[in-house]
Amino acid sequence: MRISEIYKRKKTVVSFEVFPPKKTDAPDQSVYETFERICALSPDFVSVTCGAGGTGAGGNKTIELSALIKSKYGVEPMAHLTCIAAKKSDIKSAANEMKARGIENVLALRGDIPDGFDKDAPRDYTYAKELIADINREGFCTAGAAYPEGHIDCIDDEENIEYLKQKQDAGAAFFTTQLCFSNEHFYRFLDLAAKRGIKSPISAGIMPMMGRSQIERMIFMCGASLPSKMIKLLNKYGENADDLLKAGLEYSKEQIDGLLSYGASGIHIYTMNRPQVAEFLAEGLL
Ligand code: FAD
């Protein structure tokens, strides 16, 4: 099913993000138990990441896991696909493979610039909007990434919204945001987007804090700001992983409640492949 149809039907769309098993050899049974537990919650869709660092066009693992989520667990998948290091022919092959495996929904991304990338060399794709247009033409229901606090390389708020509008114009039927720990930023972003004529629904990306190093890595990688409440929680519970996860989940739950009251079209939970995260945060939503 095209995910855009789900947004038309439901007031709030609830989705999870997972990543494919890292091992190159056959993954063990526990990996599949993870996906089984996550899918058993019957989310509206599950999105499957592709290799970080812009290393290529999706990759078989993303497509394989997306196909499995659909065929074995009966949940609608969305495959992530990056383009910065891809040729048009790579994207065409990925599109053909996804069609053959019954995948209808794609999150079309530029991907991060790989180390040593030659910015002056000729390339087929520069921005995600070009991939969004190509994937849309291939007949997929196409989504784009959105940034409540701006992309790490984009300082200007107006430019941030303008690029979002370009993605919508290129065919993005809905958006999923980068993690954001501050609902005030979410609300401001949703208002700015609406004012600029963004009509495609926007799902808010929620990631619970699971450790001090995870948070430090995230804020430097993506430029998300840390509200003082989170800093205090990190100071209080930072030494105890279980207590911190519990406090992080409670914090995320409050964020979700606020977003629902504000009328967000969707909640997208970064599960980090931890079923207990999905189970706790989805309680009462699905
Ligand atoms: P773009 O929209 O092309 O933006 C890239 C940069 O160019 C930004 O700084 C933007 O402000 C700027 N820009 C955009 N349009 C223009 C324009 N017309 N003129 C000038 N500048 C412009 N990465 C992965 O490798 N694998 C994944 O699975 C993955 N999943 C993600 C899921 C979500 C929900 C999100 C939010 C991000 C994900 N990413 C993933 C990370 C993403 O690939 C990076 O954030 C990447 O750096 C930007 O991708 P984009 O699609 O937003 O690119």
Short mmCIF file of C-alpha atoms and ligand atoms in Angstrom, two decimals:
data_model
loop_
_atom_site.label_atom_id
_atom_site.label_comp_id
_atom_site.label_asym_id
_atom_site.label_seq_id
_atom_site.Cartn_x
_atom_site.Cartn_y
_atom_site.Cartn_z
CA MET A 1 0.00 0.00 0.00
CA ARG A 2 1.13 3.55 -0.69
CA ILE A 3 1.86 5.22 2.65
CA SER A 4 0.34 8.49 1.38
CA GLU A 5 -3.03 6.67 1.49
CA ILE A 6 -2.49 5.84 5.17
CA TYR A 7 -1.92 9.54 5.95
CA LYS A 8 -5.19 10.35 4.17
CA ARG A 9 -7.08 7.81 6.29
CA LYS A 10 -5.56 8.33 9.72
CA LYS A 11 -5.28 11.35 11.99
CA THR A 12 -1.89 10.26 13.32
CA VAL A 13 0.37 7.83 11.48
CA VAL A 14 2.71 5.85 13.74
CA SER A 15 5.88 4.43 12.22
CA PHE A 16 9.13 2.82 13.35
CA GLU A 17 12.62 2.96 11.93
CA VAL A 18 14.90 -0.09 11.94
CA PHE A 19 18.28 -0.85 10.44
CA PRO A 20 19.34 -4.04 8.64
CA PRO A 21 21.55 -6.55 10.47
CA LYS A 22 25.18 -5.45 10.27
CA LYS A 23 26.73 -8.90 9.92
CA THR A 24 27.67 -9.82 6.37
CA ASP A 25 27.07 -13.50 7.03
CA ALA A 26 23.64 -14.91 7.82
CA PRO A 27 22.23 -13.00 10.83
CA ASP A 28 21.22 -15.05 13.87
CA GLN A 29 17.66 -15.77 14.91
CA SER A 30 17.58 -13.01 17.55
CA VAL A 31 17.76 -10.37 14.81
CA TYR A 32 14.59 -11.70 13.27
CA GLU A 33 12.93 -11.91 16.67
CA THR A 34 13.64 -8.18 16.98
CA PHE A 35 11.83 -7.37 13.73
CA GLU A 36 9.03 -9.77 14.59
CA ARG A 37 8.41 -8.04 17.95
CA ILE A 38 8.55 -4.59 16.38
CA CYS A 39 6.16 -5.55 13.59
CA ALA A 40 3.82 -7.36 16.01
CA LEU A 41 2.84 -3.90 17.31
CA SER A 42 1.19 -3.28 13.91
CA PRO A 43 2.74 0.11 13.14
CA ASP A 44 1.39 1.96 10.09
CA PHE A 45 4.76 1.41 8.44
CA VAL A 46 8.35 0.46 9.20
CA SER A 47 11.19 2.28 7.50
CA VAL A 48 14.50 0.52 6.83
CA THR A 49 17.73 2.54 6.73
CA CYS A 50 20.46 2.09 4.16
CA GLY A 51 24.23 2.22 4.72
CA ALA A 52 25.27 5.50 6.31
CA GLY A 53 27.87 7.73 4.76
CA GLY A 54 26.38 7.94 1.30
CA THR A 55 28.01 4.72 0.24
CA GLY A 56 25.55 3.82 -2.44
CA ALA A 57 22.06 3.32 -3.69
CA GLY A 58 20.20 1.54 -0.96
CA GLY A 59 21.83 -1.83 -1.10
CA ASN A 60 20.43 -5.30 -1.02
CA LYS A 61 20.18 -5.51 2.76
CA THR A 62 17.71 -2.62 2.87
CA ILE A 63 15.63 -4.04 0.07
CA GLU A 64 15.78 -7.58 1.50
CA LEU A 65 14.67 -6.52 4.97
CA SER A 66 11.94 -4.25 3.54
CA ALA A 67 10.61 -7.16 1.48
CA LEU A 68 10.72 -9.46 4.53
CA ILE A 69 8.81 -6.92 6.67
CA LYS A 70 6.07 -6.93 4.06
CA SER A 71 5.91 -10.61 3.17
CA LYS A 72 6.62 -12.26 6.54
CA TYR A 73 5.29 -9.74 9.07
CA GLY A 74 2.55 -8.12 6.97
CA VAL A 75 3.63 -4.53 7.72
CA GLU A 76 4.08 -1.85 5.06
CA PRO A 77 7.78 -1.08 4.57
CA MET A 78 9.56 2.06 3.40
CA ALA A 79 13.05 1.50 1.98
CA HIS A 80 15.64 4.29 2.39
CA LEU A 81 17.70 5.08 -0.71
CA THR A 82 20.62 7.50 -1.05
CA CYS A 83 21.96 9.07 -4.24
CA ILE A 84 25.07 11.19 -3.66
CA ALA A 85 27.46 8.39 -4.71
CA ALA A 86 25.04 6.78 -7.19
CA LYS A 87 24.73 6.82 -10.97
CA LYS A 88 21.32 7.07 -12.61
CA SER A 89 21.80 3.44 -13.67
CA ASP A 90 22.31 2.37 -10.00
CA ILE A 91 19.05 4.06 -9.06
CA LYS A 92 17.25 2.41 -11.97
CA SER A 93 18.54 -1.03 -10.86
CA ALA A 94 17.50 -0.36 -7.26
CA ALA A 95 14.05 0.76 -8.47
CA ASN A 96 13.65 -2.40 -10.56
CA GLU A 97 14.68 -4.61 -7.66
CA MET A 98 12.29 -2.85 -5.28
CA LYS A 99 9.43 -3.25 -7.74
CA ALA A 100 10.24 -6.93 -8.17
CA ARG A 101 10.14 -7.36 -4.36
CA GLY A 102 6.81 -5.56 -3.98
CA ILE A 103 8.17 -2.42 -2.29
CA GLU A 104 5.99 0.63 -2.97
CA ASN A 105 7.43 3.27 -0.63
CA VAL A 106 10.86 4.91 -0.71
CA LEU A 107 12.51 7.56 1.47
CA ALA A 108 14.67 9.34 -1.13
CA LEU A 109 17.78 10.89 0.41
CA ARG A 110 20.96 12.56 -0.71
CA GLY A 111 22.99 10.71 1.94
CA ASP A 112 25.94 12.17 3.83
CA ILE A 113 28.95 13.21 1.79
CA PRO A 114 31.45 10.31 1.94
CA ASP A 115 35.03 10.95 3.14
CA GLY A 116 37.32 11.88 0.25
CA PHE A 117 34.38 12.76 -1.99
CA ASP A 118 35.48 14.88 -4.98
CA LYS A 119 32.91 17.68 -5.06
CA ASP A 120 34.13 18.89 -8.47
CA ALA A 121 33.88 15.53 -10.25
CA PRO A 122 30.84 15.09 -12.52
CA ARG A 123 27.99 13.29 -10.78
CA ASP A 124 24.40 12.33 -11.48
CA TYR A 125 22.86 13.62 -8.24
CA THR A 126 23.57 16.66 -6.05
CA TYR A 127 20.42 17.02 -3.95
CA ALA A 128 17.71 14.67 -2.70
CA LYS A 129 15.06 16.51 -4.70
CA GLU A 130 16.57 15.06 -7.90
CA LEU A 131 16.25 11.52 -6.52
CA ILE A 132 12.74 12.27 -5.27
CA ALA A 133 11.76 13.27 -8.83
CA ASP A 134 13.31 10.13 -10.37
CA ILE A 135 11.82 7.74 -7.80
CA ASN A 136 8.45 9.40 -8.12
CA ARG A 137 8.60 8.98 -11.90
CA GLU A 138 9.29 5.29 -11.33
CA GLY A 139 5.86 5.14 -9.68
CA PHE A 140 6.86 4.82 -6.02
CA CYS A 141 5.20 6.66 -3.16
CA THR A 142 8.15 8.89 -2.33
CA ALA A 143 9.07 10.53 0.97
CA GLY A 144 11.74 13.10 1.84
CA ALA A 145 13.77 13.96 4.94
CA ALA A 146 12.93 17.10 6.93
CA TYR A 147 14.93 18.99 9.54
CA PRO A 148 13.08 20.79 12.38
CA GLU A 149 16.29 22.61 13.39
CA GLY A 150 17.76 22.77 9.88
CA HIS A 151 20.21 20.33 8.27
CA ILE A 152 23.68 20.42 9.86
CA ASP A 153 25.00 22.32 6.79
CA CYS A 154 22.04 24.70 6.59
CA ILE A 155 22.08 27.62 9.01
CA ASP A 156 19.27 29.69 7.54
CA ASP A 157 15.69 28.77 8.58
CA GLU A 158 14.14 30.17 5.44
CA GLU A 159 16.48 28.16 3.20
CA ASN A 160 15.64 25.04 5.23
CA ILE A 161 11.94 25.51 4.51
CA GLU A 162 12.57 26.48 0.89
CA TYR A 163 14.45 23.21 0.27
CA LEU A 164 11.57 21.32 1.88
CA LYS A 165 9.17 23.03 -0.51
CA GLN A 166 11.43 22.01 -3.42
CA LYS A 167 11.21 18.39 -2.23
CA GLN A 168 7.43 18.60 -2.09
CA ASP A 169 7.36 20.13 -5.60
CA ALA A 170 9.61 17.28 -6.81
CA GLY A 171 7.01 14.78 -5.59
CA ALA A 172 7.58 14.07 -1.90
CA ALA A 173 4.19 12.80 -0.70
CA PHE A 174 5.18 13.02 2.98
CA PHE A 175 8.17 13.82 5.17
CA THR A 176 9.93 12.21 8.09
CA THR A 177 12.01 14.43 10.33
CA GLN A 178 15.40 14.08 11.84
CA LEU A 179 15.33 13.48 15.60
CA CYS A 180 14.55 16.57 17.62
CA PHE A 181 14.51 16.76 21.42
CA SER A 182 12.61 20.01 21.68
CA ASN A 183 8.92 20.23 20.89
CA GLU A 184 9.20 24.02 20.65
CA HIS A 185 11.44 23.51 17.60
CA PHE A 186 9.00 20.98 16.16
CA TYR A 187 6.03 23.33 16.56
CA ARG A 188 7.89 26.27 15.03
CA PHE A 189 9.00 24.12 12.10
CA LEU A 190 5.50 22.74 11.48
CA ASP A 191 4.12 26.31 11.52
CA LEU A 192 6.81 27.61 9.14
CA ALA A 193 6.23 24.69 6.78
CA ALA A 194 2.46 25.26 6.74
CA LYS A 195 3.01 28.97 6.09
CA ARG A 196 5.26 28.13 3.10
CA GLY A 197 2.58 25.90 1.58
CA ILE A 198 3.91 22.49 2.63
CA LYS A 199 0.83 20.29 2.49
CA SER A 200 2.56 16.89 2.47
CA PRO A 201 2.20 15.43 5.98
CA ILE A 202 5.23 15.62 8.28
CA SER A 203 5.98 12.86 10.79
CA ALA A 204 8.05 13.93 13.79
CA GLY A 205 11.15 11.80 14.43
CA ILE A 206 11.52 10.76 18.07
CA MET A 207 14.65 9.14 19.47
CA PRO A 208 14.91 8.35 23.18
CA MET A 209 18.27 8.97 24.83
CA MET A 210 20.03 5.72 25.55
CA GLY A 211 23.43 6.93 26.67
CA ARG A 212 25.59 10.01 27.06
CA SER A 213 27.91 9.07 24.17
CA GLN A 214 24.93 8.38 21.86
CA ILE A 215 23.54 11.86 22.60
CA GLU A 216 26.92 13.58 22.18
CA ARG A 217 27.44 11.83 18.84
CA MET A 218 23.96 12.77 17.66
CA ILE A 219 24.12 16.46 18.53
CA PHE A 220 27.45 16.89 16.76
CA MET A 221 26.42 14.79 13.76
CA CYS A 222 23.08 16.45 13.14
CA GLY A 223 23.10 19.74 15.03
CA ALA A 224 20.08 18.96 17.25
CA SER A 225 19.91 21.10 20.39
CA LEU A 226 19.67 19.70 23.91
CA PRO A 227 16.94 21.18 26.13
CA SER A 228 18.04 21.83 29.70
CA LYS A 229 15.67 19.14 31.01
CA MET A 230 17.56 16.53 28.99
CA ILE A 231 20.93 17.80 30.20
CA LYS A 232 19.68 17.48 33.78
CA LEU A 233 18.43 13.94 33.14
CA LEU A 234 21.77 13.03 31.57
CA ASN A 235 23.58 14.37 34.64
CA LYS A 236 21.28 12.55 37.02
CA TYR A 237 21.10 9.16 35.30
CA GLY A 238 24.10 9.21 32.92
CA GLU A 239 26.08 6.63 34.90
CA ASN A 240 23.31 4.02 34.88
CA ALA A 241 22.22 2.77 31.45
CA ASP A 242 18.90 1.29 32.67
CA ASP A 243 17.85 4.38 34.61
CA LEU A 244 18.86 6.65 31.73
CA LEU A 245 16.87 4.60 29.22
CA LYS A 246 13.83 4.73 31.52
CA ALA A 247 14.15 8.51 31.94
CA GLY A 248 14.74 8.88 28.17
CA LEU A 249 11.63 6.88 27.34
CA GLU A 250 9.52 8.98 29.74
CA TYR A 251 10.93 12.13 28.13
CA SER A 252 10.08 10.85 24.63
CA LYS A 253 6.59 9.89 25.76
CA GLU A 254 6.01 13.45 26.96
CA GLN A 255 7.28 14.73 23.62
CA ILE A 256 4.86 12.45 21.78
CA ASP A 257 1.92 13.57 23.95
CA GLY A 258 2.75 17.20 23.19
CA LEU A 259 3.09 16.54 19.46
CA LEU A 260 -0.24 14.71 19.35
CA SER A 261 -1.95 17.61 21.15
CA TYR A 262 -0.38 19.97 18.62
CA GLY A 263 -1.87 17.92 15.80
CA ALA A 264 1.26 16.39 14.25
CA SER A 265 0.40 14.16 11.27
CA GLY A 266 2.68 11.40 12.42
CA ILE A 267 5.14 10.08 14.97
CA HIS A 268 8.21 8.26 13.65
CA ILE A 269 10.08 6.35 16.36
CA TYR A 270 13.78 5.62 15.94
CA THR A 271 13.75 2.20 17.60
CA MET A 272 17.50 1.54 17.25
CA ASN A 273 16.33 -2.09 16.74
CA ARG A 274 15.21 -2.26 20.37
CA PRO A 275 11.71 -3.76 20.57
CA GLN A 276 11.27 -2.48 24.15
CA VAL A 277 11.64 1.10 22.87
CA ALA A 278 8.92 0.57 20.26
CA GLU A 279 6.70 -1.25 22.76
CA PHE A 280 6.96 1.45 25.43
CA LEU A 281 6.50 4.44 23.13
CA ALA A 282 3.76 2.95 20.98
CA GLU A 283 1.60 2.03 23.97
CA GLY A 284 -1.74 3.72 23.55
CA LEU A 285 -0.90 4.90 20.04
CA LEU A 286 -1.57 1.71 18.04
P1 FAD B 1 19.16 17.25 0.69
O1 FAD B 1 17.75 17.61 0.84
O2 FAD B 1 19.73 17.19 -0.69
O3 FAD B 1 20.01 18.29 1.56
C1 FAD B 1 21.43 18.18 1.65
C2 FAD B 1 22.02 19.56 1.94
O4 FAD B 1 21.84 20.40 0.80
C3 FAD B 1 21.37 20.28 3.11
O5 FAD B 1 22.35 21.04 3.79
C4 FAD B 1 20.36 21.18 2.44
O6 FAD B 1 20.08 22.31 3.26
C5 FAD B 1 21.08 21.55 1.15
N1 FAD B 1 20.19 21.78 0.01
C6 FAD B 1 19.07 21.10 -0.33
N2 FAD B 1 18.54 21.58 -1.47
C7 FAD B 1 19.35 22.60 -1.86
C8 FAD B 1 19.35 23.50 -2.97
N3 FAD B 1 18.39 23.47 -3.89
N4 FAD B 1 20.35 24.43 -3.07
C9 FAD B 1 21.35 24.49 -2.13
N5 FAD B 1 21.41 23.66 -1.05
C10 FAD B 1 20.41 22.73 -0.93
N6 FAD B 1 21.39 8.71 5.61
C11 FAD B 1 21.80 7.50 5.16
O7 FAD B 1 22.93 7.37 4.66
N7 FAD B 1 20.99 6.39 5.25
C12 FAD B 1 19.74 6.46 5.77
O8 FAD B 1 19.04 5.46 5.84
C13 FAD B 1 19.27 7.74 6.24
N8 FAD B 1 18.03 7.87 6.73
C14 FAD B 1 17.58 9.12 7.12
C15 FAD B 1 16.26 9.23 7.59
C16 FAD B 1 15.78 10.48 8.00
C17 FAD B 1 14.35 10.61 8.48
C18 FAD B 1 16.62 11.63 7.94
C19 FAD B 1 16.12 12.98 8.39
C20 FAD B 1 17.93 11.51 7.49
C21 FAD B 1 18.43 10.26 7.08
N9 FAD B 1 19.72 10.09 6.59
C22 FAD B 1 20.16 8.86 6.14
C23 FAD B 1 20.66 11.20 6.64
C24 FAD B 1 20.68 12.04 5.35
O9 FAD B 1 21.16 11.24 4.29
C25 FAD B 1 21.58 13.24 5.60
O10 FAD B 1 20.97 14.11 6.52
C26 FAD B 1 22.07 13.96 4.37
O11 FAD B 1 23.20 14.77 4.75
C27 FAD B 1 21.04 14.88 3.72
O12 FAD B 1 20.09 14.16 3.06
P2 FAD B 1 18.80 14.89 2.41
O13 FAD B 1 18.07 13.84 1.71
O14 FAD B 1 18.09 15.70 3.41
O15 FAD B 1 19.54 15.87 1.36
#
